[in-house]
Coordinates of C-alpha atoms in Angstrom, one line a residue:
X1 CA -11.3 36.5 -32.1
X2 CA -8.5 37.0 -34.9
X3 CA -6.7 34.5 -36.0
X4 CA -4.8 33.1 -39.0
X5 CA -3.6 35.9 -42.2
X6 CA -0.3 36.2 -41.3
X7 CA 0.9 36.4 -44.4
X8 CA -1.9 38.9 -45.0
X9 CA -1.0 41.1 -42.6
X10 CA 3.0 41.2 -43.3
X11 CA 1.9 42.3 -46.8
X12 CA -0.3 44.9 -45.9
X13 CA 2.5 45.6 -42.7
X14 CA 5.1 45.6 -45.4
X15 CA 3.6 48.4 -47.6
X16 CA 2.6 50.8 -44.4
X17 CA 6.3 50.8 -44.0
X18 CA 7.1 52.6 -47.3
X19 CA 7.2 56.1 -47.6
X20 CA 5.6 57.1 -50.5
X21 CA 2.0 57.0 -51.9
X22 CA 0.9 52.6 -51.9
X23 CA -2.3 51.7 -53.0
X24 CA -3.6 48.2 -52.1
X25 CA -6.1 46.1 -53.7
X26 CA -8.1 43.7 -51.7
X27 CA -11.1 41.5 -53.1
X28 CA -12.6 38.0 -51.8
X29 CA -15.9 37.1 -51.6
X30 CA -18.3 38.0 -48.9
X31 CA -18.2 36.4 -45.2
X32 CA -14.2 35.5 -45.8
X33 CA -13.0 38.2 -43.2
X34 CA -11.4 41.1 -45.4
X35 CA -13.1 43.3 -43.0
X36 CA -11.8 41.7 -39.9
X37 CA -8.4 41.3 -41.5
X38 CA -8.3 45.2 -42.5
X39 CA -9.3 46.0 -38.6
X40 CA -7.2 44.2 -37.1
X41 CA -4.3 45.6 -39.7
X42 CA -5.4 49.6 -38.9
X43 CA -5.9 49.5 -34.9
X44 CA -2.9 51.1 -34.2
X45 CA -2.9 53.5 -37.5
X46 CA -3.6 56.9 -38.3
X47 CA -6.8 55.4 -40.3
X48 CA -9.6 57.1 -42.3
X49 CA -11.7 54.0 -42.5
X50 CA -15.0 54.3 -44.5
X51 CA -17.4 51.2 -45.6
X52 CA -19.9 52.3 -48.5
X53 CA -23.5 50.8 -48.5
X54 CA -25.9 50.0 -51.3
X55 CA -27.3 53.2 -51.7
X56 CA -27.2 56.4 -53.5
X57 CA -24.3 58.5 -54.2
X58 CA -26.1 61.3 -52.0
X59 CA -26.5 58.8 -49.6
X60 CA -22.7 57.0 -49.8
X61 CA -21.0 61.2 -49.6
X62 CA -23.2 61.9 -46.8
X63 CA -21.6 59.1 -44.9
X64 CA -18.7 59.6 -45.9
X65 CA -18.7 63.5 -44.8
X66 CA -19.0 61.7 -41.3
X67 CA -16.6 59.5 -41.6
X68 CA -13.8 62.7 -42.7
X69 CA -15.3 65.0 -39.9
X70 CA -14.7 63.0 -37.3
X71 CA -11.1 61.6 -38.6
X72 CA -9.8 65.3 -38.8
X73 CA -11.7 66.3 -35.7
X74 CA -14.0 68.6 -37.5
X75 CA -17.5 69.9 -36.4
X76 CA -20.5 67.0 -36.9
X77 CA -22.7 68.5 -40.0
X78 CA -20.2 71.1 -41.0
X79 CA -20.2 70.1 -44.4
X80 CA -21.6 67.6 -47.0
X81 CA -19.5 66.9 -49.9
X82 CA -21.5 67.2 -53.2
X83 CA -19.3 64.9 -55.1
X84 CA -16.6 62.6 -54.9
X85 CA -13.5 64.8 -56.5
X86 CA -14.8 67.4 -54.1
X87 CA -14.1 64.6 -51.3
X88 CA -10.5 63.8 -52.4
X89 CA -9.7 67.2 -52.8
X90 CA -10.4 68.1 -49.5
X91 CA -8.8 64.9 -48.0
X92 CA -5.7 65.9 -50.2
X93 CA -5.5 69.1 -49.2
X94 CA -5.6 68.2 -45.1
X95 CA -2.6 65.5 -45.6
X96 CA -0.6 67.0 -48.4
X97 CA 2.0 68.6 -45.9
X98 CA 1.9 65.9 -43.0
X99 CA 5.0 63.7 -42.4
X100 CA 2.6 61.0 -40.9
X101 CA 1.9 58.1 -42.8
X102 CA -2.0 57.9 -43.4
X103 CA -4.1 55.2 -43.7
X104 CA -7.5 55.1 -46.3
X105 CA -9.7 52.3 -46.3
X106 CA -12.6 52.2 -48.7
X107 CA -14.2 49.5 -47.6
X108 CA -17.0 48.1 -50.3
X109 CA -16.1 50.2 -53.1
X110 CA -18.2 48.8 -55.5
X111 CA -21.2 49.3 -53.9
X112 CA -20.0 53.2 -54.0
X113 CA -19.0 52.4 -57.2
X114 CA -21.9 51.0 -59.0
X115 CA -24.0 54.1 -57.3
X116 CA -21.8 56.6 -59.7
X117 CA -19.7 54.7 -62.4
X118 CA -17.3 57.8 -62.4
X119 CA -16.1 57.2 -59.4
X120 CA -13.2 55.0 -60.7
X121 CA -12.0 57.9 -62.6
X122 CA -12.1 60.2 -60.0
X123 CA -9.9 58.4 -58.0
X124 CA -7.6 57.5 -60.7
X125 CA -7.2 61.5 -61.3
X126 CA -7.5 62.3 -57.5
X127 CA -4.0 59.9 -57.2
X128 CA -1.8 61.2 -60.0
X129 CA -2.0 64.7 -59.0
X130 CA -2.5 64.4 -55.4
X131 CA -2.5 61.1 -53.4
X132 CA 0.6 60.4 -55.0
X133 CA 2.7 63.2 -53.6
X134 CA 1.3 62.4 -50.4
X135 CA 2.4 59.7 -47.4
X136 CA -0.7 58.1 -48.2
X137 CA -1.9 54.0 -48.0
X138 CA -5.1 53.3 -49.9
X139 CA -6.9 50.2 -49.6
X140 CA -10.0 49.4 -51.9
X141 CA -11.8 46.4 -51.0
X142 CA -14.8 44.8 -52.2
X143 CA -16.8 41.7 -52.2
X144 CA -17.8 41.6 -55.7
X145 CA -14.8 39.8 -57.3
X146 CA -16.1 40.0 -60.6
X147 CA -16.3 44.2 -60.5
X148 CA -13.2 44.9 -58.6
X149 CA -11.6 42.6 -61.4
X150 CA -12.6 44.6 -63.9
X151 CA -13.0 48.2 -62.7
X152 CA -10.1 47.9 -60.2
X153 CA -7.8 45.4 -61.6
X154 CA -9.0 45.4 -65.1
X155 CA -6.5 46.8 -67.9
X156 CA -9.4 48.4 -69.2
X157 CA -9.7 50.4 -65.7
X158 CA -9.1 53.8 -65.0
X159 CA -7.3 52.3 -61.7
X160 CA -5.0 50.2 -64.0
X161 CA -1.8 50.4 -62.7
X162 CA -2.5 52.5 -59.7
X163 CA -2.1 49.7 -57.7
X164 CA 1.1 48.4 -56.0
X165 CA -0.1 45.6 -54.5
X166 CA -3.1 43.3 -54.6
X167 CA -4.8 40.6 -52.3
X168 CA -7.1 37.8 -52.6
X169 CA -8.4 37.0 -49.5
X170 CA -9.2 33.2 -49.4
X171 CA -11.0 31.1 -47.2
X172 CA -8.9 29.2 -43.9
X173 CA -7.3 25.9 -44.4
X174 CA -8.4 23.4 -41.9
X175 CA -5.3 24.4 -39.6
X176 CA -6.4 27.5 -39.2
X177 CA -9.8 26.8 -39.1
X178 CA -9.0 24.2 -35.9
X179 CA -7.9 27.4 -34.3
X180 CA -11.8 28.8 -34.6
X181 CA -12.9 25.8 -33.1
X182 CA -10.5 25.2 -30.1
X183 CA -13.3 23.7 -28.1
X184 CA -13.8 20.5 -30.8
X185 CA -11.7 17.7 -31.1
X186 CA -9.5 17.3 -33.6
X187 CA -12.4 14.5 -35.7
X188 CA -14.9 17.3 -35.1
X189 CA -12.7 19.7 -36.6
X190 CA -12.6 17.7 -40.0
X191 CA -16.0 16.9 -39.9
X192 CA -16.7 20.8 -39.3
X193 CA -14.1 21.8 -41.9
X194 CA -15.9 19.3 -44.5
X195 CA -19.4 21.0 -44.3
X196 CA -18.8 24.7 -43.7
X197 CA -15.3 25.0 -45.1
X198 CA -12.6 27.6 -43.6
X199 CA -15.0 30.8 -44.2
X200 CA -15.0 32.4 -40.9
X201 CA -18.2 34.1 -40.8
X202 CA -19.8 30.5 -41.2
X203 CA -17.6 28.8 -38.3
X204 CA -18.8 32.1 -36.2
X205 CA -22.3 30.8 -36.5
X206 CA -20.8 27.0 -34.6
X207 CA -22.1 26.7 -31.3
X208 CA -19.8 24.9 -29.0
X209 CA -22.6 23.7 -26.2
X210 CA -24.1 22.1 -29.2
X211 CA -23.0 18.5 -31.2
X212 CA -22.0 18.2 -34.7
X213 CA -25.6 16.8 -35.7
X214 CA -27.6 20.1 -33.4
X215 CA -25.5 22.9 -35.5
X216 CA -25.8 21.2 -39.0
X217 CA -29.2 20.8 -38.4
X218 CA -30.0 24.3 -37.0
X219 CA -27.9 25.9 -39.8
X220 CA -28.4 24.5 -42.8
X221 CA -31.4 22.3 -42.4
X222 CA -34.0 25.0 -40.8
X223 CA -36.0 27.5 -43.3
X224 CA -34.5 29.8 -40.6
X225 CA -31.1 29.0 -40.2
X226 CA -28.4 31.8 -40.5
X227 CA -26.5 29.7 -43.7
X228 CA -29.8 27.9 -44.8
X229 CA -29.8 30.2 -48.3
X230 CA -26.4 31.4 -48.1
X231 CA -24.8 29.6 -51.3
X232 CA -28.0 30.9 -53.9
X233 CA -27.2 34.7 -51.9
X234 CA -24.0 34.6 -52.4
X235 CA -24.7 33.4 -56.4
X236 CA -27.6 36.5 -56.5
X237 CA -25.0 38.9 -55.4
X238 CA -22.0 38.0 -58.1
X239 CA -24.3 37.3 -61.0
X240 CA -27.3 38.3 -63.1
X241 CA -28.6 35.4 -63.8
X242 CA -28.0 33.2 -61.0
X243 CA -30.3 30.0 -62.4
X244 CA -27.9 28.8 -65.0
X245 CA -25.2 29.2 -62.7
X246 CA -26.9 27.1 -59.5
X247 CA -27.6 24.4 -62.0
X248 CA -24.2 23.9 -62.8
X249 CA -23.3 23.8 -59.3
X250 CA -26.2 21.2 -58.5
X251 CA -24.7 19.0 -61.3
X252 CA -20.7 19.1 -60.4
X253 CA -22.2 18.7 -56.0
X254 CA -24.2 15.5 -57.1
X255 CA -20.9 14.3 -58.1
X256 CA -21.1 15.6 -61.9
X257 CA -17.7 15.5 -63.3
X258 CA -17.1 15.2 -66.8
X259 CA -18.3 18.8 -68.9
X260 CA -20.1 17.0 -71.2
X261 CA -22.2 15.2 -68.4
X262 CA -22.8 18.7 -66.6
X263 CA -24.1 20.1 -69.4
X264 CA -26.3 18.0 -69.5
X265 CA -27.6 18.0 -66.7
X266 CA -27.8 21.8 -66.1
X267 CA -29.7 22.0 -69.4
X268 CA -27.0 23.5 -71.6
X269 CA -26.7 23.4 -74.9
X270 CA -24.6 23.4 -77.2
X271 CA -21.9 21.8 -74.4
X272 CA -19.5 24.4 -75.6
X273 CA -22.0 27.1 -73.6
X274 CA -21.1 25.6 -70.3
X275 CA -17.4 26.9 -70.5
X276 CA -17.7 30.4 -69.8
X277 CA -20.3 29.5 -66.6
X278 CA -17.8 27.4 -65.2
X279 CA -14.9 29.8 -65.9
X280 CA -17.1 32.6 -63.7
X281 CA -17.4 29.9 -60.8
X282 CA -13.9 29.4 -61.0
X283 CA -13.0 32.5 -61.2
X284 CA -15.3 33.0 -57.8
X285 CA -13.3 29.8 -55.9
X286 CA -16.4 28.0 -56.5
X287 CA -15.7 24.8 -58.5
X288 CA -12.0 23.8 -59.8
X289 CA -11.1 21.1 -62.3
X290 CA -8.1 18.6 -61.3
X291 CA -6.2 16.8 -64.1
X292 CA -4.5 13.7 -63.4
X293 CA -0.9 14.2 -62.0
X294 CA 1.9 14.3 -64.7
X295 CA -0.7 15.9 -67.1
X296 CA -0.7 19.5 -68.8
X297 CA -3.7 21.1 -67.7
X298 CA -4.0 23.0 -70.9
X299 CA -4.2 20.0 -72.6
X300 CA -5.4 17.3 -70.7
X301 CA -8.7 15.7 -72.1
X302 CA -9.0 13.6 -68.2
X303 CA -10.0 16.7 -66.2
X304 CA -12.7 16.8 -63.6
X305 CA -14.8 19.0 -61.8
X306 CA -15.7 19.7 -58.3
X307 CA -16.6 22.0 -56.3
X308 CA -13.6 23.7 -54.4
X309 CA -15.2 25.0 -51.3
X310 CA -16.1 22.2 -48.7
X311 CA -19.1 24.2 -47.9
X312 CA -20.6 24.6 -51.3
X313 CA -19.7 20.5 -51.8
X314 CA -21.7 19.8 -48.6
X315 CA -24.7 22.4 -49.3
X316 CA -25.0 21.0 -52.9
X317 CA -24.6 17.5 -52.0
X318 CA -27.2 17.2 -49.3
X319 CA -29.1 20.7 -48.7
X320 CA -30.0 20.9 -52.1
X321 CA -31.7 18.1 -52.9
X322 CA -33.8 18.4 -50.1
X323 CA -34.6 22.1 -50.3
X324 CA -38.7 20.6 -50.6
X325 CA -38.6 19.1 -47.2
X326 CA -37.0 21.6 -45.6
X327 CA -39.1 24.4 -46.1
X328 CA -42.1 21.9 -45.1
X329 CA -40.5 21.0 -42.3
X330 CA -39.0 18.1 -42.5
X331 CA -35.6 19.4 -42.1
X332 CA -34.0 17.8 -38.4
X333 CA -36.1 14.5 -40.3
X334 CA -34.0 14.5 -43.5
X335 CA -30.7 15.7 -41.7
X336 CA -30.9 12.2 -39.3
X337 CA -32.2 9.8 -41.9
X338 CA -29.8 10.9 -45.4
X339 CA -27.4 12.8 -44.0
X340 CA -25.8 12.1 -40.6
X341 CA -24.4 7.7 -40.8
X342 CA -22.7 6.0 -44.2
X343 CA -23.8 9.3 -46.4
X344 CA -21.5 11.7 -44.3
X345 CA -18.7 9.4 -43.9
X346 CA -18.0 8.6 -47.7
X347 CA -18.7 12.3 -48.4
X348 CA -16.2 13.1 -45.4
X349 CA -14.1 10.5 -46.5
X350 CA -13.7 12.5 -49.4
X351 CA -12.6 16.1 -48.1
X352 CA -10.3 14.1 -46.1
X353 CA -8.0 13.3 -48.8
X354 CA -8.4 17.5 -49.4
X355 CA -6.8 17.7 -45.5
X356 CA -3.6 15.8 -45.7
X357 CA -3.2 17.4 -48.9
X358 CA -3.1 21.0 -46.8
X359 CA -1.1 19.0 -44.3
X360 CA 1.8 18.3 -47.0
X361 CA 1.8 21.8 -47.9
X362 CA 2.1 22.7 -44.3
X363 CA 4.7 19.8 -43.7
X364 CA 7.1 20.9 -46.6
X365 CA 10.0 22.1 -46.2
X366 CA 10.5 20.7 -42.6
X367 CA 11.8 17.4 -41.0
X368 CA 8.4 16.2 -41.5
X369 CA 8.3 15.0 -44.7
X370 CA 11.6 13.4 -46.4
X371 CA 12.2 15.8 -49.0
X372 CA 11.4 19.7 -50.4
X373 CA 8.5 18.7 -52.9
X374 CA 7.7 21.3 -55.4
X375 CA 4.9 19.4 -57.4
X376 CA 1.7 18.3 -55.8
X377 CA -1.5 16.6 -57.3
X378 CA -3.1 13.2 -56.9
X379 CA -3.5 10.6 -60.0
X380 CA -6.2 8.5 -61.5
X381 CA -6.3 6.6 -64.5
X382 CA -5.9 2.7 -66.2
X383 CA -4.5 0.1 -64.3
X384 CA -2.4 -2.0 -66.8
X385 CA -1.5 -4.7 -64.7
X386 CA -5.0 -5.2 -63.5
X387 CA -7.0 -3.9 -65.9
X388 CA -8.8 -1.5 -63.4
X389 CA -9.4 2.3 -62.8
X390 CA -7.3 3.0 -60.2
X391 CA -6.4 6.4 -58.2
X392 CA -3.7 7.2 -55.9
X393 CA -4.8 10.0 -53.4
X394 CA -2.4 12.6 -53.0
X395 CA 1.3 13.1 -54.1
X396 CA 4.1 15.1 -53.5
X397 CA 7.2 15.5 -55.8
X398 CA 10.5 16.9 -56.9
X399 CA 10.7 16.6 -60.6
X400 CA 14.4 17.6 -60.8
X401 CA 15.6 15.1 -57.8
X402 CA 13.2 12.5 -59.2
X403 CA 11.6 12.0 -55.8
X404 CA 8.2 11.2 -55.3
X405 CA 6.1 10.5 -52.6
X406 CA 2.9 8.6 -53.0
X407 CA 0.1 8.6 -49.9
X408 CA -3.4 7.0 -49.1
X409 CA -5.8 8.7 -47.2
X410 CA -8.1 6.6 -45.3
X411 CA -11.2 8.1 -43.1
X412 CA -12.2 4.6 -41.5
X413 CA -12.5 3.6 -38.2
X414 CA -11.2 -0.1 -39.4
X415 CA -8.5 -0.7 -41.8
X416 CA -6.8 -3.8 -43.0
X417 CA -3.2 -2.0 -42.3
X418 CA -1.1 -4.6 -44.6
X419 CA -3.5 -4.3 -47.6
X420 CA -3.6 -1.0 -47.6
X421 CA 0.2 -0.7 -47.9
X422 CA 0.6 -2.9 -50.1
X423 CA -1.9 -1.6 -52.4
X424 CA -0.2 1.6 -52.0
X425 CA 3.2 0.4 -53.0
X426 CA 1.4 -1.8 -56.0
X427 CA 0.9 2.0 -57.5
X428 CA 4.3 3.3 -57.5
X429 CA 4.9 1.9 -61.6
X430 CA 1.8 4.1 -62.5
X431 CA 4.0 7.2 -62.0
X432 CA 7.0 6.8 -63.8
X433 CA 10.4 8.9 -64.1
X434 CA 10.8 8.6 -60.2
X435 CA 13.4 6.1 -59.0
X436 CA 13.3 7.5 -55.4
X437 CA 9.8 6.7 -53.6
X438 CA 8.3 6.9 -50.6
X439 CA 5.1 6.5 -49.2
X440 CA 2.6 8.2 -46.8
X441 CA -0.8 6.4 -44.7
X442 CA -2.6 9.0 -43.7
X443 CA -5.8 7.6 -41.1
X444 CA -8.2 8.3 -38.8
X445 CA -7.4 7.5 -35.3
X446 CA -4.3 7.0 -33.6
X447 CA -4.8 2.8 -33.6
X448 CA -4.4 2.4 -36.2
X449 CA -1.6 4.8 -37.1
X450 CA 0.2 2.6 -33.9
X451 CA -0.5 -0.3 -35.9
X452 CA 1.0 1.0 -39.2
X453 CA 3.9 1.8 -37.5
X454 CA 4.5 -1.3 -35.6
X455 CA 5.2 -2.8 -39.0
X456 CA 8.5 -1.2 -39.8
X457 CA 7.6 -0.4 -42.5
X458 CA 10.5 0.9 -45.0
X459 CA 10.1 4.6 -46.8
X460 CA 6.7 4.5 -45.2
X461 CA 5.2 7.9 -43.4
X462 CA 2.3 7.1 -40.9
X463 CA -0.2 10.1 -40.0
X464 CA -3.0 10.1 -38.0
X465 CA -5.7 13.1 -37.7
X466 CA -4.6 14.1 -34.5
X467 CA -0.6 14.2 -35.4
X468 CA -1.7 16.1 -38.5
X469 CA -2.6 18.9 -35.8
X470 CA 0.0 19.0 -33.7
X471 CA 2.1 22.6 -33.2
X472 CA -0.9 23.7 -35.7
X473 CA -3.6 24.5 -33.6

């Protein structure tokens, strides 16, 4: 099932309409769907779709040969090409003089790549004097974000400015992951989106004859379950040295947010070591640091980090830990007893206030929020008037109309309503230089959003889970 990457597929859409010689980029890391998004995009195309392995050269041209023959209809075994210019030639020579728009897909091209590092220039000299008199679309795509970075993208390429479009396939939001997961309710859906994220390989793996509790527990809390090792894979296969790196990740999942406290933690030293590892697992949509809204990134001293993909938050929160029982088989045990009750609703709790943040993205722009924000972010900080650290959880703001809009998130199945406004609205000074506020309640069921409402409350927005889902699924 295909869903979701619309914009995605418009880009790509947009480019097969031109006329001349296009050459797309496309990179995200593995199980995100690049492959599903590039089939469903060439289906109806004239498309010479090839996926290199990790192998040898010998290996990645003899599979290859195949993959030519049978495009241009020729004889099985006819011919093996002996290197890769000899391969571009050829495909040159067959679609030099055709008015048909064709379609190349080079799926996995570093793995080709890192077989025989001259590939890159190959290609490079195989488009400017051939591809690009042709009514060709390329598309390289490739897992390892840190290699097509810098021997596809990379000034320092051979490919450098050969391409004329690039795409970073990320994972779903939880919108579009709700539309993986038709068969859950709309709580389920959160709860799902909170522990595997919005990759779709991983919501694949969600059985629906199964609860919540069965499919955590089979996947990730099993020596044998399909994501049981995935986030230390997925660290072998972009990095050298993965150790340094999973320590960092430990740290900033156990809640480690300040740099000088991960450090620590992970065992570097000096503390100005740890910047570069956390600039690669940035870089890799791994972990993100958040400054306090109103603050310049660049030179705020208040950031934090955390990790940026629920499923890496969850895995490192709770899998990790407990890697020792798990593999002696005290996995389902562990699961019931330190993960599934309080544990999981704080730590849902939290990815929650990640959700209506996606919903006011979604929500701008329409009737459903009371003006066009352009500035988003949530604050934290010094309470001056009660002497407290305080946060507010999400906001949503026009600088130049000086409108803001402040909200509370609240994953609780009991709420004192009046409280919680009026907290809310006890925040508003901490942000100044907006005289026009509003506010937003974001909560859990529909009670108590009926209760929120009932109190007519002025500038106030009210948003349950499930109305946070409606003409989205």
């Amino acid at each position: 099932m295909f869903v979701g990457r619309l914009k995605e597929l418009e880009a790509l859409n947009t480019m097969w309409e031109q006329t001349t010689f296009q050459m797309m980029v496309l990179l995200g890391r593995r199980r995100v769907g690049k492959t599903a998004l590039l089939d469903e995009f060439s289906k109806d195309k004239n498309t010479l779709y090839f996926t290199a392995r990790q192998q040898t050269t010998r290996n990645n041209l003899r599979d290859f040969s195949h993959a030519v023959q049978r495009f241009f209809h020729l004889p099985e075994g006819m011919f093996s090409f002996g290197t890769w210019q000899d391969a571009f030639d050829f495909i040159i020579e067959q679609v030099r003089d055709r008015a048909e728009r064709f379609l190349l897909v080079f799926d996995e091209f570093p793995y080709a790549a890192m077989a025989d590092s001259s590939l890159p220039s190959v290609l490079q000299v195989a488009i400017d004097h051939g591809f690009a008199n042709t009514n060709t679309m390329m598309v390289l795509c490739g897992s390892n974000e840190g290699f097509m970075e810098s021997e596809v993208l990379g000034y320092k390429s051979p490919l450098y400015g050969r391409r004329t479009g690039q795409l970073r396939l990320k994972p779903f939001d939880v919108f579009d992951t709700a539309k993986m997961l038709d068969f859950a309710r709309v709580e389920d859906v959160i709860r799902y989106y909170a522990t595997f994220g919005g990759t779709p390989y991983y919501l694949q793996q969600i059985r629906p004859d199964l609860s919540y509790e069965q499919n955590v527990t089979n996947l990730l809390f099993s020596p044998n379950g399909l994501l049981y090792e995935e986030p230390l894979m997925l660290l072998r296969q972009e990095l050298r040295d993965p150790t340094v790196y999973n320590s960092v990740m430990d740290a900033i999942g156990n809640g480690t947010t300040r740099q000088n406290k991960i450090a620590d933690q992970a065992g570097i030293q000096p503390v100005t070591n740890l910047s570069k590892y956390l600039r690669v697992l940035e870089d890799l949509g791994l972990v993100e640091r958040e400054v306090p809204f109103g603050e310049d990134p660049s030179r705020s001293r208040k950031g934090l980090w955390k990790p940026a993909d629920p499923f890496f938050a969850f895995w490192y929160r709770f899998v990790s830990p407990n890697i020792v029982n798990v593999e002696n088989g005290q996995g389902e045990l562990t699961a019931r007893h330190m993960v599934f009750g309080p544990a999981l609703d704080t730590y849902v709790g939290q990815q929650f206030e990640s959700v209506c943040m996606q919903w006011l993205w979604r929500a701008n722009g329409s009737d459903r929020l009371p003006f066009v924000a352009l500035k988003f972010g949530k604050w934290w900080g010094g309470n001056p008037n009660t002497k407290q650290q305080t946060d507010i959880d999400v906001i949503a703001a026009n600088e130049s109309e000086k409108r803001i809009l402040l909200g509370e998130c609240k994953w609780k199945n009991d709420l004192n309503i009046a409280d919680t406004i009026a907290t809310l609205r006890s925040r508003a000074d901490l942000i100044p230089g907006y005289p026009e506020r509003h506010y937003a309640l974001f909560v859990k069921t529909d009670e108590l959003a009926s209760a929120a409402r009932e109190r007519h409350e002025s500038n106030l927005t009210v948003v349950s889970a499930n109305d946070m889902f409606e003409g989205m699924r």
